[in-house]
């Protein structure tokens, strides 16, 4: 079908619809992480040319065409956004102190990033969230179910059982409301967000966990030359997650490792993977540090609406608690 006709009929275009883009070029574009017209429309000719190997000139032509036909979206009036934000809800972390730091708990319609070194408690916290989301609102839950995208094989039903028991919940019922999928690589991980969207149409999913957000990306895209491509894909992944959060009025919690750079003398010696891409899309970022024994320090960083600050939490057999 030709482009003009499709436009008339208000159809969505695919990359192949663009003039000069055949199957081979479409494949190169998709491999580089450009899967729909809007992503091409906002790309820079230099990046697109380099990442796909099609050259800057051809890239510019594709971008110009994509701008013409992309569904760029519409303006929303403030009252519509106000109405949607009225439905914002908060999910308890298990620690009152941490909830207070977050303005009442983890917020729906946004992404919360937990970052920290190995053993800092990221996986423990997301297990706790998967249990807590099932609690009724008066107990800090959202009365819903959870999806757990597991990239490092760290989901442990036994841990869920311990946490559920300590809240007086029937642990088998709790386990039935946690939908777990292993992601074998970064592409699979991204596809699982589409699957999550489908599942959320049938089941009241109010929490989506990705543990870890960045491990596959870090392992697969090594070195400077693949950095731009990795960032492009992570950017797209983050926006898919944010869309999930918005549509389902859900909490999205993602974990991220840090690489320690002991040689660095000033500032924070740790760097979350994915750097500014992940940081700019996540609404809330919590930096976790080990302290004595079962204690962990949680610090809120760069929040648009809350003051920065830090609290101490503990990881016990019953789960995440105040000291
Ligand atoms: P990360 O995901 O940041 O690498 P984890 O969330 O896996 O770290 O945290 C691991 C820590 O959690 C362990 O070092 C241990 O202190 C604590 N932990 C794990 N399981 C239990 C348990 N059943 N009871 C108490 N503490 C636990
Ligand atoms: Mg972990």
mmCIF file of C-alpha atoms and ligand atoms in Angstrom:
data_model
loop_
_atom_site.group_PDB
_atom_site.id
_atom_site.type_symbol
_atom_site.label_atom_id
_atom_site.label_comp_id
_atom_site.label_asym_id
_atom_site.label_seq_id
_atom_site.Cartn_x
_atom_site.Cartn_y
_atom_site.Cartn_z
ATOM 1 C CA UNK A 1 0.000 0.000 0.000
ATOM 2 C CA UNK A 2 1.415 3.417 -0.828
ATOM 3 C CA UNK A 3 2.221 5.968 1.830
ATOM 4 C CA UNK A 4 -0.359 8.581 0.907
ATOM 5 C CA UNK A 5 -3.152 6.021 0.956
ATOM 6 C CA UNK A 6 -2.062 4.724 4.322
ATOM 7 C CA UNK A 7 -2.012 8.256 5.678
ATOM 8 C CA UNK A 8 -5.510 8.849 4.407
ATOM 9 C CA UNK A 9 -6.692 5.732 6.193
ATOM 10 C CA UNK A 10 -4.892 6.730 9.365
ATOM 11 C CA UNK A 11 -2.739 3.595 9.420
ATOM 12 C CA UNK A 12 0.511 3.210 11.306
ATOM 13 C CA UNK A 13 3.554 2.924 9.066
ATOM 14 C CA UNK A 14 6.402 0.479 9.340
ATOM 15 C CA UNK A 15 10.015 1.203 8.466
ATOM 16 C CA UNK A 16 9.630 -0.639 5.151
ATOM 17 C CA UNK A 17 7.018 1.899 4.067
ATOM 18 C CA UNK A 18 9.676 4.608 3.809
ATOM 19 C CA UNK A 19 10.916 5.392 0.296
ATOM 20 C CA UNK A 20 14.303 3.798 -0.356
ATOM 21 C CA UNK A 21 14.074 1.389 2.573
ATOM 22 C CA UNK A 22 14.036 -2.205 1.407
ATOM 23 C CA UNK A 23 14.214 -5.310 3.487
ATOM 24 C CA UNK A 24 18.009 -5.240 3.865
ATOM 25 C CA UNK A 25 18.074 -1.631 5.078
ATOM 26 C CA UNK A 26 15.112 -2.245 7.367
ATOM 27 C CA UNK A 27 17.022 -5.101 8.928
ATOM 28 C CA UNK A 28 20.100 -2.918 9.505
ATOM 29 C CA UNK A 29 17.906 -0.274 11.119
ATOM 30 C CA UNK A 30 16.213 -2.779 13.416
ATOM 31 C CA UNK A 31 19.530 -4.358 14.388
ATOM 32 C CA UNK A 32 20.740 -0.944 15.461
ATOM 33 C CA UNK A 33 17.652 -0.530 17.631
ATOM 34 C CA UNK A 34 15.509 1.651 15.338
ATOM 35 C CA UNK A 35 12.266 -0.271 15.194
ATOM 36 C CA UNK A 36 9.690 2.367 14.392
ATOM 37 C CA UNK A 37 9.284 5.656 12.613
ATOM 38 C CA UNK A 38 9.329 7.861 15.668
ATOM 39 C CA UNK A 39 12.787 6.592 16.625
ATOM 40 C CA UNK A 40 14.069 7.363 13.141
ATOM 41 C CA UNK A 41 12.380 10.748 13.151
ATOM 42 C CA UNK A 42 14.294 11.867 16.235
ATOM 43 C CA UNK A 43 17.640 10.267 15.300
ATOM 44 C CA UNK A 44 20.688 12.262 14.270
ATOM 45 C CA UNK A 45 21.938 11.574 10.717
ATOM 46 C CA UNK A 46 25.482 11.059 11.986
ATOM 47 C CA UNK A 47 24.516 8.452 14.627
ATOM 48 C CA UNK A 48 22.118 6.654 12.330
ATOM 49 C CA UNK A 49 24.643 6.568 9.494
ATOM 50 C CA UNK A 50 27.387 5.216 11.738
ATOM 51 C CA UNK A 51 25.327 2.707 13.704
ATOM 52 C CA UNK A 52 23.798 1.118 10.637
ATOM 53 C CA UNK A 53 26.660 1.578 8.186
ATOM 54 C CA UNK A 54 24.340 3.137 5.572
ATOM 55 C CA UNK A 55 26.183 6.464 5.575
ATOM 56 C CA UNK A 56 25.108 9.908 6.661
ATOM 57 C CA UNK A 57 23.523 10.952 3.357
ATOM 58 C CA UNK A 58 21.132 8.008 3.147
ATOM 59 C CA UNK A 59 20.447 8.345 6.876
ATOM 60 C CA UNK A 60 19.397 11.976 6.372
ATOM 61 C CA UNK A 61 16.935 10.977 3.640
ATOM 62 C CA UNK A 62 15.418 8.268 5.839
ATOM 63 C CA UNK A 63 15.096 10.668 8.766
ATOM 64 C CA UNK A 64 13.383 13.295 6.612
ATOM 65 C CA UNK A 65 10.892 10.721 5.336
ATOM 66 C CA UNK A 66 10.308 9.341 8.852
ATOM 67 C CA UNK A 67 9.527 12.859 10.147
ATOM 68 C CA UNK A 68 6.848 13.205 7.522
ATOM 69 C CA UNK A 69 5.070 9.982 8.394
ATOM 70 C CA UNK A 70 5.835 9.262 12.046
ATOM 71 C CA UNK A 71 3.017 9.382 14.506
ATOM 72 C CA UNK A 72 4.609 12.063 16.641
ATOM 73 C CA UNK A 73 1.781 12.120 19.148
ATOM 74 C CA UNK A 74 -0.473 14.907 20.255
ATOM 75 C CA UNK A 75 -0.555 17.633 22.821
ATOM 76 C CA UNK A 76 -2.477 16.880 25.983
ATOM 77 C CA UNK A 77 -4.113 19.595 28.003
ATOM 78 C CA UNK A 78 -3.115 20.076 31.616
ATOM 79 C CA UNK A 79 -6.465 18.905 32.964
ATOM 80 C CA UNK A 80 -6.048 15.502 31.293
ATOM 81 C CA UNK A 81 -2.621 15.067 32.844
ATOM 82 C CA UNK A 82 -3.978 16.290 36.184
ATOM 83 C CA UNK A 83 -6.753 13.702 36.000
ATOM 84 C CA UNK A 84 -4.273 10.886 35.280
ATOM 85 C CA UNK A 85 -1.978 11.978 38.081
ATOM 86 C CA UNK A 86 -4.891 11.849 40.537
ATOM 87 C CA UNK A 87 -4.631 8.071 40.205
ATOM 88 C CA UNK A 88 -0.995 8.046 41.325
ATOM 89 C CA UNK A 89 -0.516 5.528 44.099
ATOM 90 C CA UNK A 90 2.360 4.552 46.394
ATOM 91 C CA UNK A 91 3.726 1.121 47.151
ATOM 92 C CA UNK A 92 5.424 0.453 50.479
ATOM 93 C CA UNK A 93 9.012 -0.822 50.442
ATOM 94 C CA UNK A 94 8.670 -2.484 53.852
ATOM 95 C CA UNK A 95 10.692 0.293 55.494
ATOM 96 C CA UNK A 96 8.735 3.293 56.793
ATOM 97 C CA UNK A 97 11.870 5.400 56.683
ATOM 98 C CA UNK A 98 12.505 4.599 53.043
ATOM 99 C CA UNK A 99 8.825 5.159 52.223
ATOM 100 C CA UNK A 100 9.018 8.609 53.805
ATOM 101 C CA UNK A 101 12.186 9.415 51.863
ATOM 102 C CA UNK A 102 10.259 8.522 48.691
ATOM 103 C CA UNK A 103 7.296 10.686 49.635
ATOM 104 C CA UNK A 104 5.145 7.751 50.798
ATOM 105 C CA UNK A 105 6.557 4.769 48.887
ATOM 106 C CA UNK A 106 7.382 3.857 45.315
ATOM 107 C CA UNK A 107 5.202 5.828 42.948
ATOM 108 C CA UNK A 108 3.111 4.419 40.107
ATOM 109 C CA UNK A 109 3.417 5.891 36.590
ATOM 110 C CA UNK A 110 7.146 6.262 37.018
ATOM 111 C CA UNK A 111 10.350 4.240 37.040
ATOM 112 C CA UNK A 112 12.368 3.769 40.206
ATOM 113 C CA UNK A 113 15.974 2.715 39.713
ATOM 114 C CA UNK A 114 17.807 0.880 42.489
ATOM 115 C CA UNK A 115 21.532 1.001 41.972
ATOM 116 C CA UNK A 116 24.448 -0.189 44.019
ATOM 117 C CA UNK A 117 27.255 -2.691 44.201
ATOM 118 C CA UNK A 118 26.873 -6.470 44.470
ATOM 119 C CA UNK A 119 25.128 -7.480 47.705
ATOM 120 C CA UNK A 120 23.758 -4.012 48.419
ATOM 121 C CA UNK A 121 20.182 -5.349 48.544
ATOM 122 C CA UNK A 122 18.693 -4.551 45.134
ATOM 123 C CA UNK A 123 17.297 -8.039 44.538
ATOM 124 C CA UNK A 124 16.018 -8.283 48.113
ATOM 125 C CA UNK A 125 14.067 -5.040 47.745
ATOM 126 C CA UNK A 126 12.401 -6.087 44.483
ATOM 127 C CA UNK A 127 11.358 -9.419 46.030
ATOM 128 C CA UNK A 128 9.799 -7.448 48.886
ATOM 129 C CA UNK A 129 7.944 -5.210 46.420
ATOM 130 C CA UNK A 130 6.540 -8.265 44.595
ATOM 131 C CA UNK A 131 4.978 -9.371 47.880
ATOM 132 C CA UNK A 132 3.902 -5.921 49.087
ATOM 133 C CA UNK A 133 2.101 -5.005 45.854
ATOM 134 C CA UNK A 134 -0.445 -7.693 46.726
ATOM 135 C CA UNK A 135 -1.389 -6.036 50.014
ATOM 136 C CA UNK A 136 -4.520 -3.891 50.104
ATOM 137 C CA UNK A 137 -3.993 -0.109 49.847
ATOM 138 C CA UNK A 138 -4.628 0.400 53.568
ATOM 139 C CA UNK A 139 -1.553 -1.748 54.212
ATOM 140 C CA UNK A 140 0.607 0.069 51.696
ATOM 141 C CA UNK A 141 -0.030 -2.253 48.741
ATOM 142 C CA UNK A 142 -1.812 -1.793 45.434
ATOM 143 C CA UNK A 143 -3.992 -4.901 45.586
ATOM 144 C CA UNK A 144 -2.399 -6.179 42.375
ATOM 145 C CA UNK A 145 0.020 -8.661 40.876
ATOM 146 C CA UNK A 146 3.671 -8.482 39.832
ATOM 147 C CA UNK A 147 5.791 -9.277 36.795
ATOM 148 C CA UNK A 148 9.435 -10.122 37.420
ATOM 149 C CA UNK A 149 11.795 -10.002 34.428
ATOM 150 C CA UNK A 150 14.786 -11.927 35.698
ATOM 151 C CA UNK A 151 18.030 -11.511 33.775
ATOM 152 C CA UNK A 152 20.485 -12.987 36.273
ATOM 153 C CA UNK A 153 18.491 -15.939 37.560
ATOM 154 C CA UNK A 154 18.135 -14.409 40.989
ATOM 155 C CA UNK A 155 14.381 -14.826 41.551
ATOM 156 C CA UNK A 156 13.925 -17.093 44.594
ATOM 157 C CA UNK A 157 10.423 -18.351 45.450
ATOM 158 C CA UNK A 158 11.777 -19.493 48.834
ATOM 159 C CA UNK A 159 12.563 -15.885 49.658
ATOM 160 C CA UNK A 160 9.040 -14.830 48.678
ATOM 161 C CA UNK A 161 7.663 -17.515 51.018
ATOM 162 C CA UNK A 162 9.653 -16.101 53.965
ATOM 163 C CA UNK A 163 8.494 -12.565 53.245
ATOM 164 C CA UNK A 164 4.859 -13.561 52.699
ATOM 165 C CA UNK A 165 4.729 -15.571 55.922
ATOM 166 C CA UNK A 166 6.016 -12.684 57.978
ATOM 167 C CA UNK A 167 3.149 -10.550 56.646
ATOM 168 C CA UNK A 168 0.639 -13.277 57.493
ATOM 169 C CA UNK A 169 -0.114 -13.988 53.834
ATOM 170 C CA UNK A 170 -0.833 -17.404 52.338
ATOM 171 C CA UNK A 171 2.463 -17.959 50.511
ATOM 172 C CA UNK A 172 1.100 -20.104 47.690
ATOM 173 C CA UNK A 173 -1.429 -17.430 46.804
ATOM 174 C CA UNK A 174 1.342 -14.854 46.832
ATOM 175 C CA UNK A 175 3.553 -16.939 44.519
ATOM 176 C CA UNK A 176 0.674 -17.344 42.069
ATOM 177 C CA UNK A 177 0.528 -13.583 41.661
ATOM 178 C CA UNK A 178 4.184 -13.167 40.720
ATOM 179 C CA UNK A 179 4.739 -13.795 37.002
ATOM 180 C CA UNK A 180 8.395 -14.554 36.352
ATOM 181 C CA UNK A 181 10.208 -14.706 33.025
ATOM 182 C CA UNK A 182 13.900 -15.283 32.440
ATOM 183 C CA UNK A 183 15.438 -13.001 29.829
ATOM 184 C CA UNK A 184 18.245 -14.717 27.953
ATOM 185 C CA UNK A 185 19.695 -11.624 26.301
ATOM 186 C CA UNK A 186 18.935 -7.931 25.896
ATOM 187 C CA UNK A 187 16.639 -8.367 22.859
ATOM 188 C CA UNK A 188 14.666 -11.001 24.703
ATOM 189 C CA UNK A 189 14.473 -8.687 27.711
ATOM 190 C CA UNK A 190 13.009 -5.921 25.545
ATOM 191 C CA UNK A 191 10.496 -8.278 23.940
ATOM 192 C CA UNK A 192 9.323 -9.364 27.368
ATOM 193 C CA UNK A 193 8.021 -5.847 27.999
ATOM 194 C CA UNK A 194 5.612 -6.343 25.077
ATOM 195 C CA UNK A 195 4.572 -9.666 26.618
ATOM 196 C CA UNK A 196 4.099 -7.915 29.936
ATOM 197 C CA UNK A 197 1.805 -5.409 28.232
ATOM 198 C CA UNK A 198 -0.311 -8.285 26.902
ATOM 199 C CA UNK A 199 -0.481 -10.036 30.265
ATOM 200 C CA UNK A 200 -1.485 -6.778 31.948
ATOM 201 C CA UNK A 201 -4.614 -6.697 29.773
ATOM 202 C CA UNK A 202 -5.826 -9.904 31.433
ATOM 203 C CA UNK A 203 -4.359 -9.695 34.922
ATOM 204 C CA UNK A 204 -4.256 -6.623 37.217
ATOM 205 C CA UNK A 205 -0.487 -6.094 37.089
ATOM 206 C CA UNK A 206 0.580 -3.144 39.260
ATOM 207 C CA UNK A 207 4.309 -3.815 39.484
ATOM 208 C CA UNK A 208 6.916 -4.548 36.832
ATOM 209 C CA UNK A 209 10.407 -5.508 37.960
ATOM 210 C CA UNK A 210 13.494 -5.732 35.765
ATOM 211 C CA UNK A 211 16.378 -7.269 37.728
ATOM 212 C CA UNK A 212 18.870 -6.420 36.302
ATOM 213 C CA UNK A 213 18.056 -3.693 33.775
ATOM 214 C CA UNK A 214 21.594 -3.358 32.488
ATOM 215 C CA UNK A 215 23.499 -6.651 32.955
ATOM 216 C CA UNK A 216 22.783 -8.069 29.488
ATOM 217 C CA UNK A 217 23.406 -4.745 27.787
ATOM 218 C CA UNK A 218 26.701 -4.389 29.554
ATOM 219 C CA UNK A 219 27.802 -7.901 28.602
ATOM 220 C CA UNK A 220 26.716 -7.647 24.972
ATOM 221 C CA UNK A 221 27.801 -4.143 24.040
ATOM 222 C CA UNK A 222 31.415 -3.921 25.057
ATOM 223 C CA UNK A 223 33.794 -1.141 24.163
ATOM 224 C CA UNK A 224 33.494 2.407 22.940
ATOM 225 C CA UNK A 225 32.346 1.561 19.429
ATOM 226 C CA UNK A 226 29.138 -0.085 20.618
ATOM 227 C CA UNK A 227 28.333 2.492 23.291
ATOM 228 C CA UNK A 228 26.021 4.599 21.122
ATOM 229 C CA UNK A 229 24.053 1.548 20.071
ATOM 230 C CA UNK A 230 23.746 0.316 23.650
ATOM 231 C CA UNK A 231 22.477 3.695 24.786
ATOM 232 C CA UNK A 232 19.990 3.818 21.924
ATOM 233 C CA UNK A 233 18.553 0.423 22.880
ATOM 234 C CA UNK A 234 18.493 1.193 26.587
ATOM 235 C CA UNK A 235 16.719 4.451 25.834
ATOM 236 C CA UNK A 236 14.042 2.614 23.915
ATOM 237 C CA UNK A 237 13.728 -0.018 26.664
ATOM 238 C CA UNK A 238 13.295 2.669 29.325
ATOM 239 C CA UNK A 239 10.586 4.382 27.295
ATOM 240 C CA UNK A 240 8.732 1.081 26.836
ATOM 241 C CA UNK A 241 8.887 0.593 30.605
ATOM 242 C CA UNK A 242 7.618 4.096 31.263
ATOM 243 C CA UNK A 243 4.734 3.485 28.894
ATOM 244 C CA UNK A 244 3.898 0.305 30.814
ATOM 245 C CA UNK A 245 3.911 2.296 34.063
ATOM 246 C CA UNK A 246 1.582 4.957 32.625
ATOM 247 C CA UNK A 247 -0.915 2.653 30.943
ATOM 248 C CA UNK A 248 -1.232 0.292 33.919
ATOM 249 C CA UNK A 249 -0.829 2.872 36.686
ATOM 250 C CA UNK A 250 1.969 0.562 37.820
ATOM 251 C CA UNK A 251 5.225 0.832 39.712
ATOM 252 C CA UNK A 252 8.255 -0.032 37.596
ATOM 253 C CA UNK A 253 11.324 -0.973 39.626
ATOM 254 C CA UNK A 254 14.623 -1.652 37.870
ATOM 255 C CA UNK A 255 18.024 -2.556 39.270
ATOM 256 C CA UNK A 256 21.391 -1.393 38.064
ATOM 257 C CA UNK A 257 24.915 -2.322 39.048
ATOM 258 C CA UNK A 258 27.637 0.174 39.652
ATOM 259 C CA UNK A 259 31.226 -0.157 38.662
ATOM 260 C CA UNK A 260 33.544 1.017 41.371
ATOM 261 C CA UNK A 261 36.389 3.210 40.295
ATOM 262 C CA UNK A 262 38.776 3.308 43.245
ATOM 263 C CA UNK A 263 41.186 5.560 41.368
ATOM 264 C CA UNK A 264 38.722 8.409 41.387
ATOM 265 C CA UNK A 265 39.564 10.872 44.133
ATOM 266 C CA UNK A 266 36.700 13.321 43.960
ATOM 267 C CA UNK A 267 32.945 12.963 43.824
ATOM 268 C CA UNK A 268 31.094 9.693 43.882
ATOM 269 C CA UNK A 269 33.439 6.834 42.982
ATOM 270 C CA UNK A 270 30.623 4.783 41.511
ATOM 271 C CA UNK A 271 28.992 4.906 38.122
ATOM 272 C CA UNK A 272 25.604 3.372 37.363
ATOM 273 C CA UNK A 273 25.584 1.519 34.049
ATOM 274 C CA UNK A 274 23.746 3.257 31.262
ATOM 275 C CA UNK A 275 24.713 6.605 32.741
ATOM 276 C CA UNK A 276 22.601 9.531 31.664
ATOM 277 C CA UNK A 277 20.107 7.549 29.555
ATOM 278 C CA UNK A 278 18.877 5.473 32.469
ATOM 279 C CA UNK A 279 19.278 8.356 34.893
ATOM 280 C CA UNK A 280 17.200 10.795 32.886
ATOM 281 C CA UNK A 281 14.307 8.424 32.273
ATOM 282 C CA UNK A 282 14.094 7.000 35.798
ATOM 283 C CA UNK A 283 12.008 9.357 37.909
ATOM 284 C CA UNK A 284 13.463 8.159 41.188
ATOM 285 C CA UNK A 285 16.979 6.852 41.731
ATOM 286 C CA UNK A 286 18.002 5.128 44.935
ATOM 287 C CA UNK A 287 21.660 4.498 45.606
ATOM 288 C CA UNK A 288 22.233 1.535 47.966
ATOM 289 C CA UNK A 289 25.367 1.042 50.020
ATOM 290 C CA UNK A 290 26.430 -1.717 52.382
ATOM 291 C CA UNK A 291 26.767 -0.805 56.015
ATOM 292 C CA UNK A 292 27.384 -2.964 59.114
ATOM 293 C CA UNK A 293 25.829 -6.463 58.968
ATOM 294 C CA UNK A 294 22.223 -6.393 57.876
ATOM 295 C CA UNK A 295 22.196 -2.619 57.466
ATOM 296 C CA UNK A 296 22.066 -0.834 54.147
ATOM 297 C CA UNK A 297 22.101 2.878 53.410
ATOM 298 C CA UNK A 298 19.571 4.067 50.848
ATOM 299 C CA UNK A 299 20.058 7.491 49.340
ATOM 300 C CA UNK A 300 17.598 9.304 47.074
ATOM 301 C CA UNK A 301 19.352 11.060 44.225
ATOM 302 C CA UNK A 302 18.322 13.846 41.815
ATOM 303 C CA UNK A 303 14.580 13.612 42.443
ATOM 304 C CA UNK A 304 12.550 16.234 40.551
ATOM 305 C CA UNK A 305 10.109 16.753 43.405
ATOM 306 C CA UNK A 306 11.651 15.414 46.629
ATOM 307 C CA UNK A 307 14.627 16.576 48.675
ATOM 308 C CA UNK A 308 17.734 14.386 48.476
ATOM 309 C CA UNK A 309 18.447 12.460 51.639
ATOM 310 C CA UNK A 310 19.392 9.068 53.003
ATOM 311 C CA UNK A 311 18.041 6.486 55.436
ATOM 312 C CA UNK A 312 19.173 3.183 56.941
ATOM 313 C CA UNK A 313 17.209 0.010 56.187
ATOM 314 C CA UNK A 314 17.815 -3.582 57.207
ATOM 315 C CA UNK A 315 17.543 -6.898 55.368
ATOM 316 C CA UNK A 316 16.151 -9.552 57.710
ATOM 317 C CA UNK A 317 14.683 -12.986 57.191
ATOM 318 C CA UNK A 318 11.233 -11.372 57.237
ATOM 319 C CA UNK A 319 12.352 -8.927 54.540
ATOM 320 C CA UNK A 320 13.102 -5.227 54.237
ATOM 321 C CA UNK A 321 12.470 -3.394 57.496
ATOM 322 C CA UNK A 322 13.455 -0.349 59.529
ATOM 323 C CA UNK A 323 16.424 -0.882 61.862
HETATM 324 P P1 LIG B 1 22.185 -7.267 45.026
HETATM 325 O O1 LIG B 1 20.984 -7.699 44.257
HETATM 326 O O2 LIG B 1 22.254 -5.795 45.269
HETATM 327 O O3 LIG B 1 23.474 -7.811 44.494
HETATM 328 P P2 LIG B 1 20.936 -8.798 47.097
HETATM 329 O O4 LIG B 1 19.644 -8.096 47.081
HETATM 330 O O5 LIG B 1 21.006 -10.130 46.471
HETATM 331 O O6 LIG B 1 22.082 -7.878 46.493
HETATM 332 O O7 LIG B 1 21.386 -8.862 48.610
HETATM 333 C C1 LIG B 1 22.058 -9.958 49.124
HETATM 334 C C2 LIG B 1 22.076 -9.831 50.631
HETATM 335 O O8 LIG B 1 20.753 -9.985 51.165
HETATM 336 C C3 LIG B 1 22.870 -10.916 51.265
HETATM 337 O O9 LIG B 1 24.225 -10.516 51.388
HETATM 338 C C4 LIG B 1 22.211 -11.056 52.610
HETATM 339 O O10 LIG B 1 22.806 -10.135 53.488
HETATM 340 C C5 LIG B 1 20.787 -10.633 52.407
HETATM 341 N N1 LIG B 1 19.876 -11.781 52.407
HETATM 342 C C6 LIG B 1 19.589 -12.600 51.376
HETATM 343 N N2 LIG B 1 18.712 -13.560 51.746
HETATM 344 C C7 LIG B 1 18.451 -13.350 53.049
HETATM 345 C C8 LIG B 1 17.622 -14.017 54.021
HETATM 346 N N3 LIG B 1 16.908 -15.087 53.704
HETATM 347 N N4 LIG B 1 17.583 -13.509 55.270
HETATM 348 C C9 LIG B 1 18.312 -12.418 55.568
HETATM 349 N N5 LIG B 1 19.097 -11.747 54.718
HETATM 350 C C10 LIG B 1 19.173 -12.199 53.461
HETATM 351 MG MG1 LIG B 2 20.836 -8.850 42.510
#
